[in-house]
Amino acid sequence: MHKGKDAALVNDCKRGDRRAMAQLVSRYERPVFNAAYRILGNVDDAADITQTVFLKVFEHIADYDPKFRFFSWIYRIAINESLNQVKKRCRQEPLAASQASPWRSPEEHLESNRLSNRVQGALMELNEEYRAVVVLKHMSGCSYQQISEILQIPEKTVKSRLYSARQLMKKSLRATDS
Amino acid sequence: MNEPTHNAQPDLDQHVLDLLNGTIDGGLSAVETAELDKLLAGSIPARESYEELKALVGVLDELPEKVPPEYLYDAIISQVRLSVPDDVQVEKPSLFSTRLFGNWLSAPWMRTGFAVAAVLMLTIGIYRTGSENLSPEDTSSMTGTVVKNPNGVLLGSTRFNAEVMNGEVKLRYKDGFLSVDVRLESDGTAVVNLGFSGQELEYSGITGLQNTGADVAAANGSVSVTTRSGRQHYELLLRRTAELPQGESTLLILEFFADGVLVHEAELGGSR
C-alpha cells in the first residue's frame, strides 16, 4: 500500500488535479473491482459498483480524513457498496446468492468446472460479513489490523469471522468434492 | 482406535482451530507453536484438518485476479467530477512548473532549449510524415482511440424471479439519457409498464427489441412494451425535459405482467 504517495495524490485531487485523480483510479481500479467481484460473483455488477465507488470517493474527497489510510477508506466504500448490493439482491429475489444469473458471460460459462469457480461458489454461500473478511484477507491481501480498520470491527472479531468462514468453506468444498 | 474417514472429520475444539488458523497466518507465539506441534504429533484429526486448511488457504491466496472490463477505466475517468472547495485555487499544471520538474528545469535557458527541441522534432515529424503514405493503422494510432463507456453510470437496479417470469432491470445515466435496461425471460406474453409521470422525462426510443410480436405504446408519462414469451433484452431511453427541483430524485415505476397477470412491481430511482 503506497501510503505516502496516496496522501500526496489525494491532496492534489483536493486541488482539482485530474492527473492525480487518474493515478488513483489506475492504482485502485483493479483491487476495488476484484473485491467487488469476489463479494458479488458477477462481472457486470462488480463493474457498476467500481464506478459507483470512484464516483463517491472523488465526490467526497474533500471530506477524506487523512488520519485514516486512503486504501482503508476506498476499500470501506467498496465493501459497503458491494454488501448493499448483495442485500438489495436478497430483498428482491428470495434465492440463494450462489444461484448464477441466467445471463452469465461466455467466459463465466467456461469457468464453471474450474477450482476457482468452486471456491467462488463456496465463497458465495457465506454470509456477507464472513465473505467480506475472506475477500479482504485472501484476495485483497490485507492484514488483520487493516481489515479491522476497513470494517471498523475489533481484530479479535476479524479473526473469529475469518476462522469460522474458513471452516464453512472447507465443509462446502468437501461436500462438492463428494 | 478407529481412524476417522476423510469425509467425516470430528469437530475440533475451538482453541485447536484457533491454533491451526493462527499458525497458517503466522500469528502464533513460541509457546503456542510448541503446543500446536505437540497436538499435531498426537492427533490425526488435527493433522488432517491442518492439511485441509492449508490447502484451502493456498487456493484462496492464489485465486486469479479478475481483469476489469476494458471500458471501465475510461468510464470512471469520464464520469468523475472533482469537487473543489471555493477557497482552493485550482492549479493548472504547466510544462515548466517547478512543482513538476524542479527549479533547474524552469531556468530561462532550459525553456529556450525545449523550444528549439520542439521545433526540431516538429520539422523531422513533418518531413517523415510527408515522405510516406499513412496507413489506416497509422492514422488511428495518431488520433488515438477513446473507449466509449457502453454502460454509463448505474443509478439503480431491480431483479426478480417469479414462477412464470424472471427479470433484471438496470437504470443508468448514459450519454445524456436515462437508460432503462430490461432483461426478461417469460413463459407467456410479457408486458412491461414503465411509469415516469411528473418526473420531467419523455420517452425517447427503444433499442435492441426484436420486432417479431413486439409492440411499444408510449403515452404521456409512461411507456408499455409487449413482447412474446422467451428471452428479451432491450433498452428504453428517456430524455429529461426540465431539471428536477433541487434535492429531488428521479423515481420510475415498473410493472411486469405475464399473460395479463401482474407478476412484479418495482421502483427505480436515481439523482439524475
PDB file of C-alpha atoms in Angstrom, chain A residues 12-19 21-23 25-26 29-31 33-34 37-38 42-52 54-55 58-62 85 88-89 92-95 99 101-103 107-108 111 115-117 119-120 123 134 137-139 144 159 162-167 169-171 173-174 177-178, chain B residues 6-9 11 14 17-18 21-22 24-25 27 48-50 52-53 56-57 59-69 71-73 75-85 88-91 93-94 99-100 149 151-161 166-168 170 172 183-185 231-232 264 272:
ATOM      1  CA  ASP A  12      -3.567  17.078  -5.401  1.00  0.00           C
ATOM      2  CA  CYS A  13      -7.090  15.817  -6.065  1.00  0.00           C
ATOM      3  CA  LYS A  14      -8.410  18.212  -3.449  1.00  0.00           C
ATOM      4  CA  ARG A  15      -6.840  20.990  -5.522  1.00  0.00           C
ATOM      5  CA  GLY A  16      -8.673  19.758  -8.627  1.00  0.00           C
ATOM      6  CA  ASP A  17      -5.734  17.931 -10.242  1.00  0.00           C
ATOM      7  CA  ARG A  18      -7.328  15.382 -12.608  1.00  0.00           C
ATOM      8  CA  ARG A  19      -3.984  13.717 -13.328  1.00  0.00           C
ATOM      9  CA  MET A  21      -7.261  11.526  -9.824  1.00  0.00           C
ATOM     10  CA  ALA A  22      -6.352   9.385 -12.849  1.00  0.00           C
ATOM     11  CA  GLN A  23      -3.369   7.962 -10.988  1.00  0.00           C
ATOM     12  CA  VAL A  25      -8.004   5.334 -10.395  1.00  0.00           C
ATOM     13  CA  SER A  26      -5.173   3.416 -12.108  1.00  0.00           C
ATOM     14  CA  GLU A  29      -9.363   0.181 -10.176  1.00  0.00           C
ATOM     15  CA  ARG A  30      -8.296  -3.457 -10.235  1.00  0.00           C
ATOM     16  CA  PRO A  31      -8.217  -4.064  -6.454  1.00  0.00           C
ATOM     17  CA  PHE A  33     -13.077  -4.371  -8.948  1.00  0.00           C
ATOM     18  CA  ASN A  34     -11.711  -7.665  -7.632  1.00  0.00           C
ATOM     19  CA  TYR A  37     -16.362  -9.254  -7.908  1.00  0.00           C
ATOM     20  CA  ARG A  38     -15.499 -11.711  -5.158  1.00  0.00           C
ATOM     21  CA  ASN A  42     -20.763 -11.153 -11.128  1.00  0.00           C
ATOM     22  CA  VAL A  43     -18.576  -9.114 -13.519  1.00  0.00           C
ATOM     23  CA  ASP A  44     -21.246  -6.596 -14.570  1.00  0.00           C
ATOM     24  CA  ASP A  45     -22.301  -5.861 -11.004  1.00  0.00           C
ATOM     25  CA  ALA A  46     -18.666  -5.546  -9.967  1.00  0.00           C
ATOM     26  CA  ALA A  47     -18.025  -3.036 -12.776  1.00  0.00           C
ATOM     27  CA  ASP A  48     -21.072  -0.995 -11.787  1.00  0.00           C
ATOM     28  CA  ILE A  49     -20.009  -0.989  -8.140  1.00  0.00           C
ATOM     29  CA  THR A  50     -16.457   0.013  -9.088  1.00  0.00           C
ATOM     30  CA  GLN A  51     -17.786   3.041 -10.953  1.00  0.00           C
ATOM     31  CA  THR A  52     -20.015   3.945  -8.027  1.00  0.00           C
ATOM     32  CA  PHE A  54     -14.875   6.013  -7.510  1.00  0.00           C
ATOM     33  CA  LEU A  55     -17.688   8.485  -8.077  1.00  0.00           C
ATOM     34  CA  PHE A  58     -13.988  11.783  -5.600  1.00  0.00           C
ATOM     35  CA  GLU A  59     -17.302  13.427  -4.786  1.00  0.00           C
ATOM     36  CA  HIS A  60     -16.331  13.333  -1.119  1.00  0.00           C
ATOM     37  CA  ILE A  61     -12.564  13.714  -1.451  1.00  0.00           C
ATOM     38  CA  ALA A  62     -12.738  16.976   0.471  1.00  0.00           C
ATOM     39  CA  GLN A  85     -25.892  -4.597  -3.489  1.00  0.00           C
ATOM     40  CA  LYS A  88     -30.656  -5.431  -2.286  1.00  0.00           C
ATOM     41  CA  ARG A  89     -30.463  -8.607  -4.351  1.00  0.00           C
ATOM     42  CA  GLN A  92     -35.691  -8.576  -4.396  1.00  0.00           C
ATOM     43  CA  GLU A  93     -35.014 -12.226  -5.079  1.00  0.00           C
ATOM     44  CA  PRO A  94     -35.533 -14.903  -2.423  1.00  0.00           C
ATOM     45  CA  LEU A  95     -32.917 -17.207  -3.899  1.00  0.00           C
ATOM     46  CA  GLN A  99     -27.508 -19.045  -7.980  1.00  0.00           C
ATOM     47  CA  SER A 101     -27.508 -15.193 -13.252  1.00  0.00           C
ATOM     48  CA  PRO A 102     -29.135 -16.589 -16.403  1.00  0.00           C
ATOM     49  CA  TRP A 103     -27.035 -14.129 -18.373  1.00  0.00           C
ATOM     50  CA  GLU A 107     -16.118 -16.650 -20.024  1.00  0.00           C
ATOM     51  CA  GLU A 108     -18.124 -17.349 -16.890  1.00  0.00           C
ATOM     52  CA  GLU A 111     -15.047 -21.371 -15.870  1.00  0.00           C
ATOM     53  CA  LEU A 115     -11.477 -24.988  -8.974  1.00  0.00           C
ATOM     54  CA  SER A 116     -11.584 -21.205  -8.808  1.00  0.00           C
ATOM     55  CA  ASN A 117     -15.274 -21.289  -9.658  1.00  0.00           C
ATOM     56  CA  VAL A 119     -14.131 -21.751  -4.468  1.00  0.00           C
ATOM     57  CA  GLN A 120     -16.108 -18.721  -5.644  1.00  0.00           C
ATOM     58  CA  LEU A 123     -17.490 -18.008  -1.014  1.00  0.00           C
ATOM     59  CA  VAL A 134     -12.287 -13.617   3.449  1.00  0.00           C
ATOM     60  CA  LYS A 137      -7.694 -11.230   3.767  1.00  0.00           C
ATOM     61  CA  HIS A 138      -7.095 -13.505   0.819  1.00  0.00           C
ATOM     62  CA  MET A 139      -7.979 -11.536  -2.301  1.00  0.00           C
ATOM     63  CA  TYR A 144      -5.950  -8.402  10.406  1.00  0.00           C
ATOM     64  CA  LYS A 159     -10.062 -13.474  13.341  1.00  0.00           C
ATOM     65  CA  LEU A 162     -12.228 -15.484   9.264  1.00  0.00           C
ATOM     66  CA  TYR A 163     -11.674 -18.747  11.107  1.00  0.00           C
ATOM     67  CA  SER A 164     -15.402 -19.557  11.040  1.00  0.00           C
ATOM     68  CA  ALA A 165     -15.594 -18.662   7.347  1.00  0.00           C
ATOM     69  CA  ARG A 166     -12.706 -20.975   6.527  1.00  0.00           C
ATOM     70  CA  GLN A 167     -14.380 -23.846   8.402  1.00  0.00           C
ATOM     71  CA  MET A 169     -15.770 -23.099   3.153  1.00  0.00           C
ATOM     72  CA  LYS A 170     -13.889 -26.316   3.926  1.00  0.00           C
ATOM     73  CA  LYS A 171     -17.175 -28.100   4.618  1.00  0.00           C
ATOM     74  CA  LEU A 173     -15.854 -27.712  -0.744  1.00  0.00           C
ATOM     75  CA  ARG A 174     -15.732 -31.144   0.891  1.00  0.00           C
ATOM     76  CA  ASP A 177     -15.948 -32.982  -3.766  1.00  0.00           C
ATOM     77  CA  SER A 178     -18.103 -35.903  -2.698  1.00  0.00           C
TER      78      SER A 178
ATOM     79  CA  HIS B   6     -11.621 -38.205   5.434  1.00  0.00           C
ATOM     80  CA  ASN B   7     -15.161 -37.013   4.891  1.00  0.00           C
ATOM     81  CA  ALA B   8     -16.314 -37.407   8.499  1.00  0.00           C
ATOM     82  CA  GLN B   9     -13.908 -35.236  10.474  1.00  0.00           C
ATOM     83  CA  ASP B  11     -15.374 -31.237  15.180  1.00  0.00           C
ATOM     84  CA  GLN B  14     -12.277 -24.021  19.165  1.00  0.00           C
ATOM     85  CA  LEU B  17      -8.997 -24.356  15.439  1.00  0.00           C
ATOM     86  CA  ASP B  18      -7.608 -21.021  16.621  1.00  0.00           C
ATOM     87  CA  ASN B  21      -5.624 -20.883  11.752  1.00  0.00           C
ATOM     88  CA  GLY B  22      -3.136 -18.841  13.702  1.00  0.00           C
ATOM     89  CA  ILE B  24      -1.231 -20.639   8.901  1.00  0.00           C
ATOM     90  CA  ASP B  25      -1.491 -16.850   9.230  1.00  0.00           C
ATOM     91  CA  GLY B  27       0.490 -15.263  14.244  1.00  0.00           C
ATOM     92  CA  GLU B  48      -5.991 -33.760   8.611  1.00  0.00           C
ATOM     93  CA  SER B  49      -7.760 -30.547   9.485  1.00  0.00           C
ATOM     94  CA  TYR B  50      -4.479 -28.637   9.314  1.00  0.00           C
ATOM     95  CA  GLU B  52      -7.129 -29.257   4.595  1.00  0.00           C
ATOM     96  CA  LEU B  53      -6.972 -25.728   5.982  1.00  0.00           C
ATOM     97  CA  LEU B  56      -7.849 -24.050   1.280  1.00  0.00           C
ATOM     98  CA  VAL B  57      -5.788 -21.002   2.250  1.00  0.00           C
ATOM     99  CA  VAL B  59      -6.168 -21.851  -3.086  1.00  0.00           C
ATOM    100  CA  LEU B  60      -7.731 -18.668  -1.705  1.00  0.00           C
ATOM    101  CA  ASP B  61      -4.406 -16.826  -1.827  1.00  0.00           C
ATOM    102  CA  GLU B  62      -3.784 -17.980  -5.394  1.00  0.00           C
ATOM    103  CA  LEU B  63      -7.233 -17.225  -6.821  1.00  0.00           C
ATOM    104  CA  PRO B  64      -6.623 -15.499 -10.155  1.00  0.00           C
ATOM    105  CA  GLU B  65      -7.279 -11.796 -10.318  1.00  0.00           C
ATOM    106  CA  LYS B  66     -10.229 -10.800 -12.458  1.00  0.00           C
ATOM    107  CA  VAL B  67      -9.327  -8.331 -15.176  1.00  0.00           C
ATOM    108  CA  PRO B  68     -11.770  -5.410 -15.188  1.00  0.00           C
ATOM    109  CA  PRO B  69     -13.645  -4.828 -18.479  1.00  0.00           C
ATOM    110  CA  TYR B  71     -14.175   0.165 -20.913  1.00  0.00           C
ATOM    111  CA  LEU B  72     -14.159   0.567 -17.121  1.00  0.00           C
ATOM    112  CA  TYR B  73     -11.168   2.876 -16.638  1.00  0.00           C
ATOM    113  CA  ALA B  75     -15.881   5.167 -17.949  1.00  0.00           C
ATOM    114  CA  ILE B  76     -14.699   6.134 -14.474  1.00  0.00           C
ATOM    115  CA  ILE B  77     -12.414   8.934 -15.690  1.00  0.00           C
ATOM    116  CA  SER B  78     -15.058  10.436 -17.941  1.00  0.00           C
ATOM    117  CA  GLN B  79     -17.700  10.451 -15.231  1.00  0.00           C
ATOM    118  CA  VAL B  80     -15.800  11.502 -12.139  1.00  0.00           C
ATOM    119  CA  ARG B  81     -16.155  15.115 -11.059  1.00  0.00           C
ATOM    120  CA  LEU B  82     -13.653  16.516  -8.619  1.00  0.00           C
ATOM    121  CA  SER B  83     -15.383  18.675  -6.026  1.00  0.00           C
ATOM    122  CA  VAL B  84     -13.056  21.517  -5.166  1.00  0.00           C
ATOM    123  CA  PRO B  85     -13.828  23.865  -2.224  1.00  0.00           C
ATOM    124  CA  VAL B  88      -8.902  26.350  -3.121  1.00  0.00           C
ATOM    125  CA  GLN B  89      -7.175  27.703  -6.223  1.00  0.00           C
ATOM    126  CA  VAL B  90      -7.241  25.125  -8.971  1.00  0.00           C
ATOM    127  CA  GLU B  91      -3.713  24.642 -10.239  1.00  0.00           C
ATOM    128  CA  PRO B  93      -0.149  22.349 -14.400  1.00  0.00           C
ATOM    129  CA  SER B  94       2.441  23.954 -16.640  1.00  0.00           C
ATOM    130  CA  ARG B  99       6.430  21.579  -8.780  1.00  0.00           C
ATOM    131  CA  LEU B 100       6.525  19.183 -11.710  1.00  0.00           C
ATOM    132  CA  ASN B 149     -18.368   3.561 -21.917  1.00  0.00           C
ATOM    133  CA  ASN B 151     -22.789   1.151 -19.711  1.00  0.00           C
ATOM    134  CA  GLY B 152     -22.998   4.655 -18.232  1.00  0.00           C
ATOM    135  CA  VAL B 153     -23.426   5.397 -14.545  1.00  0.00           C
ATOM    136  CA  LEU B 154     -25.555   2.907 -12.661  1.00  0.00           C
ATOM    137  CA  LEU B 155     -28.298   4.655 -10.693  1.00  0.00           C
ATOM    138  CA  GLY B 156     -30.291   1.659  -9.522  1.00  0.00           C
ATOM    139  CA  SER B 157     -31.341  -1.883 -10.320  1.00  0.00           C
ATOM    140  CA  THR B 158     -34.007  -4.420  -9.526  1.00  0.00           C
ATOM    141  CA  ARG B 159     -34.154  -8.148 -10.021  1.00  0.00           C
ATOM    142  CA  PHE B 160     -36.946 -10.633  -9.545  1.00  0.00           C
ATOM    143  CA  ASN B 161     -37.661 -14.293 -10.081  1.00  0.00           C
ATOM    144  CA  ASN B 166     -37.786 -13.541 -14.176  1.00  0.00           C
ATOM    145  CA  GLY B 167     -36.110 -10.303 -14.937  1.00  0.00           C
ATOM    146  CA  GLU B 168     -33.458  -7.740 -14.214  1.00  0.00           C
ATOM    147  CA  LYS B 170     -30.897  -1.501 -14.524  1.00  0.00           C
ATOM    148  CA  ARG B 172     -28.337   4.162 -15.873  1.00  0.00           C
ATOM    149  CA  ARG B 183     -33.688  -8.331 -19.414  1.00  0.00           C
ATOM    150  CA  LEU B 184     -36.642 -10.696 -19.200  1.00  0.00           C
ATOM    151  CA  GLU B 185     -37.392 -14.343 -19.515  1.00  0.00           C
ATOM    152  CA  ARG B 231     -35.854 -14.167 -23.567  1.00  0.00           C
ATOM    153  CA  GLN B 232     -35.883 -10.449 -24.262  1.00  0.00           C
ATOM    154  CA  HIS B 264     -43.913  -7.948 -10.053  1.00  0.00           C
ATOM    155  CA  ARG B 272     -30.042  12.378 -12.350  1.00  0.00           C
TER     156      ARG B 272
END
